[in-house]
mmCIF file of C-alpha atoms in Angstrom:
data_model
loop_
_atom_site.group_PDB
_atom_site.id
_atom_site.type_symbol
_atom_site.label_atom_id
_atom_site.label_comp_id
_atom_site.label_asym_id
_atom_site.label_seq_id
_atom_site.Cartn_x
_atom_site.Cartn_y
_atom_site.Cartn_z
ATOM 1 C CA LYS A 127 119.271 125.208 108.253
ATOM 2 C CA ALA A 128 122.445 123.242 107.917
ATOM 3 C CA GLY A 129 125.549 125.321 107.347
ATOM 4 C CA VAL A 130 128.061 125.180 104.544
ATOM 5 C CA THR A 131 129.832 121.848 104.469
ATOM 6 C CA GLN A 132 133.175 121.048 102.917
ATOM 7 C CA THR A 133 134.788 117.705 102.271
ATOM 8 C CA PRO A 134 137.317 116.474 102.979
ATOM 9 C CA ARG A 135 138.425 118.506 105.976
ATOM 10 C CA TYR A 136 142.074 117.501 105.675
ATOM 11 C CA LEU A 137 144.075 116.310 102.734
ATOM 12 C CA ILE A 138 147.703 115.440 102.132
ATOM 13 C CA LYS A 139 148.912 115.237 98.547
ATOM 14 C CA THR A 140 152.198 114.915 96.760
ATOM 15 C CA ARG A 141 153.573 117.526 94.398
ATOM 16 C CA GLY A 142 152.367 116.897 90.860
ATOM 17 C CA GLN A 143 149.131 115.207 91.881
ATOM 18 C CA GLN A 144 145.691 116.687 91.448
ATOM 19 C CA VAL A 145 142.982 117.225 94.034
ATOM 20 C CA THR A 146 139.237 117.853 94.089
ATOM 21 C CA LEU A 147 137.511 119.631 96.951
ATOM 22 C CA SER A 148 133.783 119.685 97.499
ATOM 23 C CA CYS A 149 131.419 122.266 98.930
ATOM 24 C CA SER A 150 127.718 122.048 99.727
ATOM 25 C CA PRO A 151 126.098 125.452 100.260
ATOM 26 C CA ILE A 152 123.324 126.378 102.608
ATOM 27 C CA SER A 153 119.959 125.282 101.246
ATOM 28 C CA GLY A 154 118.551 128.001 98.998
ATOM 29 C CA HIS A 155 121.910 129.637 98.369
ATOM 30 C CA ARG A 156 122.809 129.680 94.697
ATOM 31 C CA SER A 157 126.142 131.450 94.856
ATOM 32 C CA VAL A 158 129.299 129.661 95.915
ATOM 33 C CA SER A 159 132.710 131.309 96.245
ATOM 34 C CA TRP A 160 136.085 129.755 96.872
ATOM 35 C CA TYR A 161 139.027 131.315 98.710
ATOM 36 C CA GLN A 162 142.576 130.314 99.452
ATOM 37 C CA GLN A 163 143.853 131.307 102.879
ATOM 38 C CA THR A 164 147.555 131.288 103.722
ATOM 39 C CA PRO A 165 149.521 133.015 106.488
ATOM 40 C CA GLY A 166 151.511 135.001 103.960
ATOM 41 C CA GLN A 167 148.865 136.021 101.443
ATOM 42 C CA GLY A 168 145.779 136.071 103.627
ATOM 43 C CA LEU A 169 142.417 135.435 102.014
ATOM 44 C CA GLN A 170 142.565 135.373 98.264
ATOM 45 C CA PHE A 171 139.530 135.010 96.033
ATOM 46 C CA LEU A 172 139.612 132.096 93.606
ATOM 47 C CA PHE A 173 136.254 132.129 91.843
ATOM 48 C CA GLU A 174 132.521 132.432 92.298
ATOM 49 C CA TYR A 175 129.792 130.328 90.745
ATOM 50 C CA PHE A 176 126.173 131.225 90.360
ATOM 51 C CA SER A 177 123.599 128.983 88.686
ATOM 52 C CA GLU A 178 126.304 126.689 87.340
ATOM 53 C CA THR A 179 128.171 129.588 85.688
ATOM 54 C CA GLN A 180 131.430 131.135 86.767
ATOM 55 C CA ARG A 181 130.566 134.733 87.568
ATOM 56 C CA ASN A 182 133.852 136.046 88.896
ATOM 57 C CA LYS A 183 137.402 134.811 88.816
ATOM 58 C CA GLY A 184 140.452 135.737 90.852
ATOM 59 C CA ASN A 185 144.050 135.948 89.749
ATOM 60 C CA PHE A 186 145.068 132.313 89.960
ATOM 61 C CA PRO A 187 146.691 130.112 87.304
ATOM 62 C CA GLY A 188 144.649 127.807 85.129
ATOM 63 C CA ARG A 189 145.601 124.859 87.327
ATOM 64 C CA PHE A 190 142.802 126.031 89.585
ATOM 65 C CA SER A 191 139.342 125.307 88.227
ATOM 66 C CA GLY A 192 135.879 124.786 89.544
ATOM 67 C CA ARG A 193 132.345 123.952 88.656
ATOM 68 C CA GLN A 194 128.893 124.086 90.091
ATOM 69 C CA PHE A 195 126.145 121.539 89.758
ATOM 70 C CA SER A 196 122.425 122.053 89.322
ATOM 71 C CA ASN A 197 121.878 121.515 93.064
ATOM 72 C CA SER A 198 124.350 124.374 93.734
ATOM 73 C CA ARG A 199 127.002 122.069 95.125
ATOM 74 C CA SER A 200 130.437 123.076 93.932
ATOM 75 C CA GLU A 201 133.788 121.463 93.406
ATOM 76 C CA MET A 202 137.171 122.962 92.875
ATOM 77 C CA ASN A 203 140.078 121.160 91.307
ATOM 78 C CA VAL A 204 143.771 121.854 91.455
ATOM 79 C CA SER A 205 145.945 120.032 88.968
ATOM 80 C CA THR A 206 149.700 119.536 89.071
ATOM 81 C CA LEU A 207 149.950 120.481 92.718
ATOM 82 C CA GLU A 208 152.830 122.660 93.879
ATOM 83 C CA LEU A 209 154.210 123.078 97.390
ATOM 84 C CA GLY A 210 152.836 126.616 97.413
ATOM 85 C CA ASP A 211 149.301 125.301 97.031
ATOM 86 C CA SER A 212 149.369 124.199 100.668
ATOM 87 C CA ALA A 213 146.626 126.272 102.261
ATOM 88 C CA LEU A 214 143.225 126.346 103.851
ATOM 89 C CA TYR A 215 140.600 126.392 101.109
ATOM 90 C CA LEU A 216 137.388 128.038 102.145
ATOM 91 C CA CYS A 217 134.043 127.826 100.481
ATOM 92 C CA ALA A 218 131.339 130.399 101.101
ATOM 93 C CA SER A 219 127.733 130.531 99.972
ATOM 94 C CA SER A 220 125.311 133.394 99.735
ATOM 95 C CA PHE A 221 121.750 134.054 98.780
ATOM 96 C CA THR A 222 121.582 136.173 95.684
ATOM 97 C CA GLY A 223 118.983 138.514 94.439
ATOM 98 C CA ARG A 224 118.748 142.169 93.550
ATOM 99 C CA ARG A 225 120.804 142.979 96.607
ATOM 100 C CA THR A 226 124.133 141.658 97.711
ATOM 101 C CA TYR A 227 124.073 139.391 100.677
ATOM 102 C CA GLU A 228 126.720 138.329 103.120
ATOM 103 C CA GLN A 229 128.636 135.117 102.621
ATOM 104 C CA TYR A 230 128.523 132.171 104.971
ATOM 105 C CA PHE A 231 131.675 130.147 105.235
ATOM 106 C CA GLY A 232 132.347 126.469 105.574
ATOM 107 C CA PRO A 233 134.990 125.037 107.928
ATOM 108 C CA GLY A 234 137.504 124.745 105.117
ATOM 109 C CA THR A 235 139.681 122.015 103.681
ATOM 110 C CA ARG A 236 143.278 121.997 104.896
ATOM 111 C CA LEU A 237 145.447 120.918 101.966
ATOM 112 C CA THR A 238 149.051 119.986 102.561
ATOM 113 C CA VAL A 239 151.284 119.362 99.562
ATOM 114 C CA THR A 240 154.511 117.455 100.222
ATOM 115 C CA ALA B 461 140.918 148.532 92.190
ATOM 116 C CA GLN B 462 139.011 148.027 95.371
ATOM 117 C CA THR B 463 141.297 147.398 98.325
ATOM 118 C CA VAL B 464 140.711 146.901 102.010
ATOM 119 C CA THR B 465 143.299 147.916 104.586
ATOM 120 C CA GLN B 466 143.498 146.872 108.200
ATOM 121 C CA SER B 467 146.373 148.796 109.712
ATOM 122 C CA GLN B 468 146.480 146.921 113.021
ATOM 123 C CA PRO B 469 147.966 143.427 112.642
ATOM 124 C CA GLU B 470 147.449 142.755 116.336
ATOM 125 C CA MET B 471 145.379 144.265 119.124
ATOM 126 C CA SER B 472 144.813 143.296 122.707
ATOM 127 C CA VAL B 473 142.109 144.240 125.189
ATOM 128 C CA GLN B 474 141.384 143.538 128.813
ATOM 129 C CA GLU B 475 138.327 141.461 129.505
ATOM 130 C CA ALA B 476 135.213 143.668 129.964
ATOM 131 C CA GLU B 477 136.914 146.625 128.269
ATOM 132 C CA THR B 478 136.177 148.147 124.849
ATOM 133 C CA VAL B 479 138.350 147.833 121.767
ATOM 134 C CA THR B 480 138.106 149.341 118.292
ATOM 135 C CA LEU B 481 139.488 147.676 115.169
ATOM 136 C CA SER B 482 140.218 149.885 112.176
ATOM 137 C CA CYS B 483 139.467 149.331 108.520
ATOM 138 C CA THR B 484 139.726 151.581 105.498
ATOM 139 C CA TYR B 485 138.829 150.803 101.932
ATOM 140 C CA ASP B 486 139.284 152.271 98.533
ATOM 141 C CA THR B 487 136.479 152.283 95.982
ATOM 142 C CA SER B 488 134.919 154.371 93.265
ATOM 143 C CA GLU B 489 131.547 152.730 93.759
ATOM 144 C CA SER B 490 128.704 154.442 95.596
ATOM 145 C CA ASP B 491 126.643 151.373 96.418
ATOM 146 C CA TYR B 492 128.466 148.611 98.246
ATOM 147 C CA TYR B 493 128.456 146.503 101.368
ATOM 148 C CA LEU B 494 130.890 146.175 104.220
ATOM 149 C CA PHE B 495 131.325 143.290 106.611
ATOM 150 C CA TRP B 496 133.303 142.224 109.626
ATOM 151 C CA TYR B 497 134.072 138.535 109.931
ATOM 152 C CA LYS B 498 135.543 136.713 112.909
ATOM 153 C CA GLN B 499 137.754 133.640 112.612
ATOM 154 C CA PRO B 500 138.546 132.012 115.974
ATOM 155 C CA PRO B 501 141.671 129.838 116.124
ATOM 156 C CA SER B 502 141.131 126.658 114.105
ATOM 157 C CA ARG B 503 137.472 127.430 113.796
ATOM 158 C CA GLN B 504 135.015 128.538 111.182
ATOM 159 C CA MET B 505 134.768 132.090 109.917
ATOM 160 C CA ILE B 506 131.548 133.728 110.994
ATOM 161 C CA LEU B 507 129.847 136.994 110.123
ATOM 162 C CA VAL B 508 129.901 139.554 112.922
ATOM 163 C CA ILE B 509 128.159 142.531 111.373
ATOM 164 C CA ARG B 510 127.266 144.067 108.014
ATOM 165 C CA GLN B 511 126.694 147.609 106.808
ATOM 166 C CA GLU B 512 125.032 148.797 103.608
ATOM 167 C CA ALA B 513 126.738 151.873 102.220
ATOM 168 C CA TYR B 514 123.431 153.596 101.427
ATOM 169 C CA LYS B 515 122.440 153.492 105.092
ATOM 170 C CA GLN B 516 123.714 156.351 107.213
ATOM 171 C CA GLN B 517 122.890 154.648 110.491
ATOM 172 C CA ASN B 518 125.707 152.583 111.942
ATOM 173 C CA ALA B 519 124.962 148.883 112.302
ATOM 174 C CA THR B 520 124.823 147.310 115.751
ATOM 175 C CA GLU B 521 124.712 143.680 116.847
ATOM 176 C CA ASN B 522 124.634 143.285 120.612
ATOM 177 C CA ARG B 523 128.153 144.152 121.849
ATOM 178 C CA PHE B 524 129.420 144.816 118.323
ATOM 179 C CA SER B 525 128.934 148.109 116.543
ATOM 180 C CA VAL B 526 130.524 149.907 113.636
ATOM 181 C CA ASN B 527 131.550 153.464 112.931
ATOM 182 C CA PHE B 528 130.924 153.905 109.220
ATOM 183 C CA GLN B 529 132.364 157.064 107.694
ATOM 184 C CA LYS B 530 131.516 156.896 103.999
ATOM 185 C CA ALA B 531 133.326 160.056 102.948
ATOM 186 C CA ALA B 532 136.476 158.953 104.730
ATOM 187 C CA LYS B 533 136.012 155.363 103.505
ATOM 188 C CA SER B 534 136.429 154.104 107.027
ATOM 189 C CA PHE B 535 134.636 151.206 108.695
ATOM 190 C CA SER B 536 135.777 150.455 112.232
ATOM 191 C CA LEU B 537 134.449 147.762 114.559
ATOM 192 C CA LYS B 538 133.867 148.439 118.221
ATOM 193 C CA ILE B 539 133.613 145.548 120.644
ATOM 194 C CA SER B 540 132.174 146.487 124.007
ATOM 195 C CA ASP B 541 132.471 144.473 127.225
ATOM 196 C CA SER B 542 135.064 142.206 125.616
ATOM 197 C CA GLN B 543 134.867 138.534 126.464
ATOM 198 C CA LEU B 544 137.449 135.758 126.268
ATOM 199 C CA GLY B 545 135.451 134.238 123.428
ATOM 200 C CA ASP B 546 136.032 137.356 121.341
ATOM 201 C CA ALA B 547 139.659 136.362 120.837
ATOM 202 C CA ALA B 548 140.033 135.713 117.130
ATOM 203 C CA MET B 549 141.249 137.017 113.812
ATOM 204 C CA TYR B 550 138.943 139.748 112.559
ATOM 205 C CA PHE B 551 138.602 140.468 108.862
ATOM 206 C CA CYS B 552 137.080 143.515 107.277
ATOM 207 C CA ALA B 553 135.498 142.855 103.876
ATOM 208 C CA TYR B 554 133.953 144.841 101.046
ATOM 209 C CA ARG B 555 131.632 143.764 98.282
ATOM 210 C CA VAL B 556 129.792 145.295 95.356
ATOM 211 C CA THR B 557 126.703 143.472 94.113
ATOM 212 C CA ASN B 558 127.593 140.435 92.018
ATOM 213 C CA ASN B 559 131.288 141.077 92.421
ATOM 214 C CA ASP B 560 133.762 139.154 94.505
ATOM 215 C CA MET B 561 134.317 139.973 98.150
ATOM 216 C CA ARG B 562 137.603 141.680 99.060
ATOM 217 C CA PHE B 563 139.159 141.065 102.454
ATOM 218 C CA GLY B 564 141.683 142.946 104.526
ATOM 219 C CA ALA B 565 144.741 141.219 105.948
ATOM 220 C CA GLY B 566 143.091 140.783 109.322
ATOM 221 C CA THR B 567 143.626 141.926 112.912
ATOM 222 C CA ARG B 568 144.470 139.363 115.568
ATOM 223 C CA LEU B 569 142.613 140.254 118.767
ATOM 224 C CA THR B 570 143.818 138.935 122.107
ATOM 225 C CA VAL B 571 141.597 139.215 125.160
ATOM 226 C CA LYS B 572 143.401 139.278 128.503
ATOM 227 C CA PRO B 573 141.606 137.933 131.582
#
């Protein structure tokens, strides 16, 4: 099976702009989670989508939003970018059922805000 | 709140030797899952090993094994016969079914030839 893919891999934006990141999960995986990774804060959970519904949400401002499509692909959007939004954004997918399964991560999108 | 603590920011090990990375967690749940992930420099995060809390037997994956102490809420990772390719950031993670995954701050492992 193909792994989790994320596009684009690198992105440079200017403060105040908005950005959309895309994630395609492993085939058959219906849950997609997004994380922000920075040297100072480590891995921080943004949100999780399952069957096109947001199931869990982390402690991030409303500028961060996401959605999931019927084919399980997910996008996250950050509006009004700030310098502090510079980070590696990781997407992870997992198979869901009655049990909890491990997450499989994509390579990430490196966002730089100038 | 569920938290995950990795008390060792950095560790180093000689090639072919054994190293143990520590992880403790705080939870009031009885049924949960624990994971160790590896993130090599500038590379993708990959799952190393998982442990279901209801299983008493410690998980093992080739050279990687865990010491799971449920009462002490401890979940350490042992890497045997360390190889240069084991150099990476290692993250301990915790998850309850249908809840978000919580990660520790990570331990940077250096392998010396």
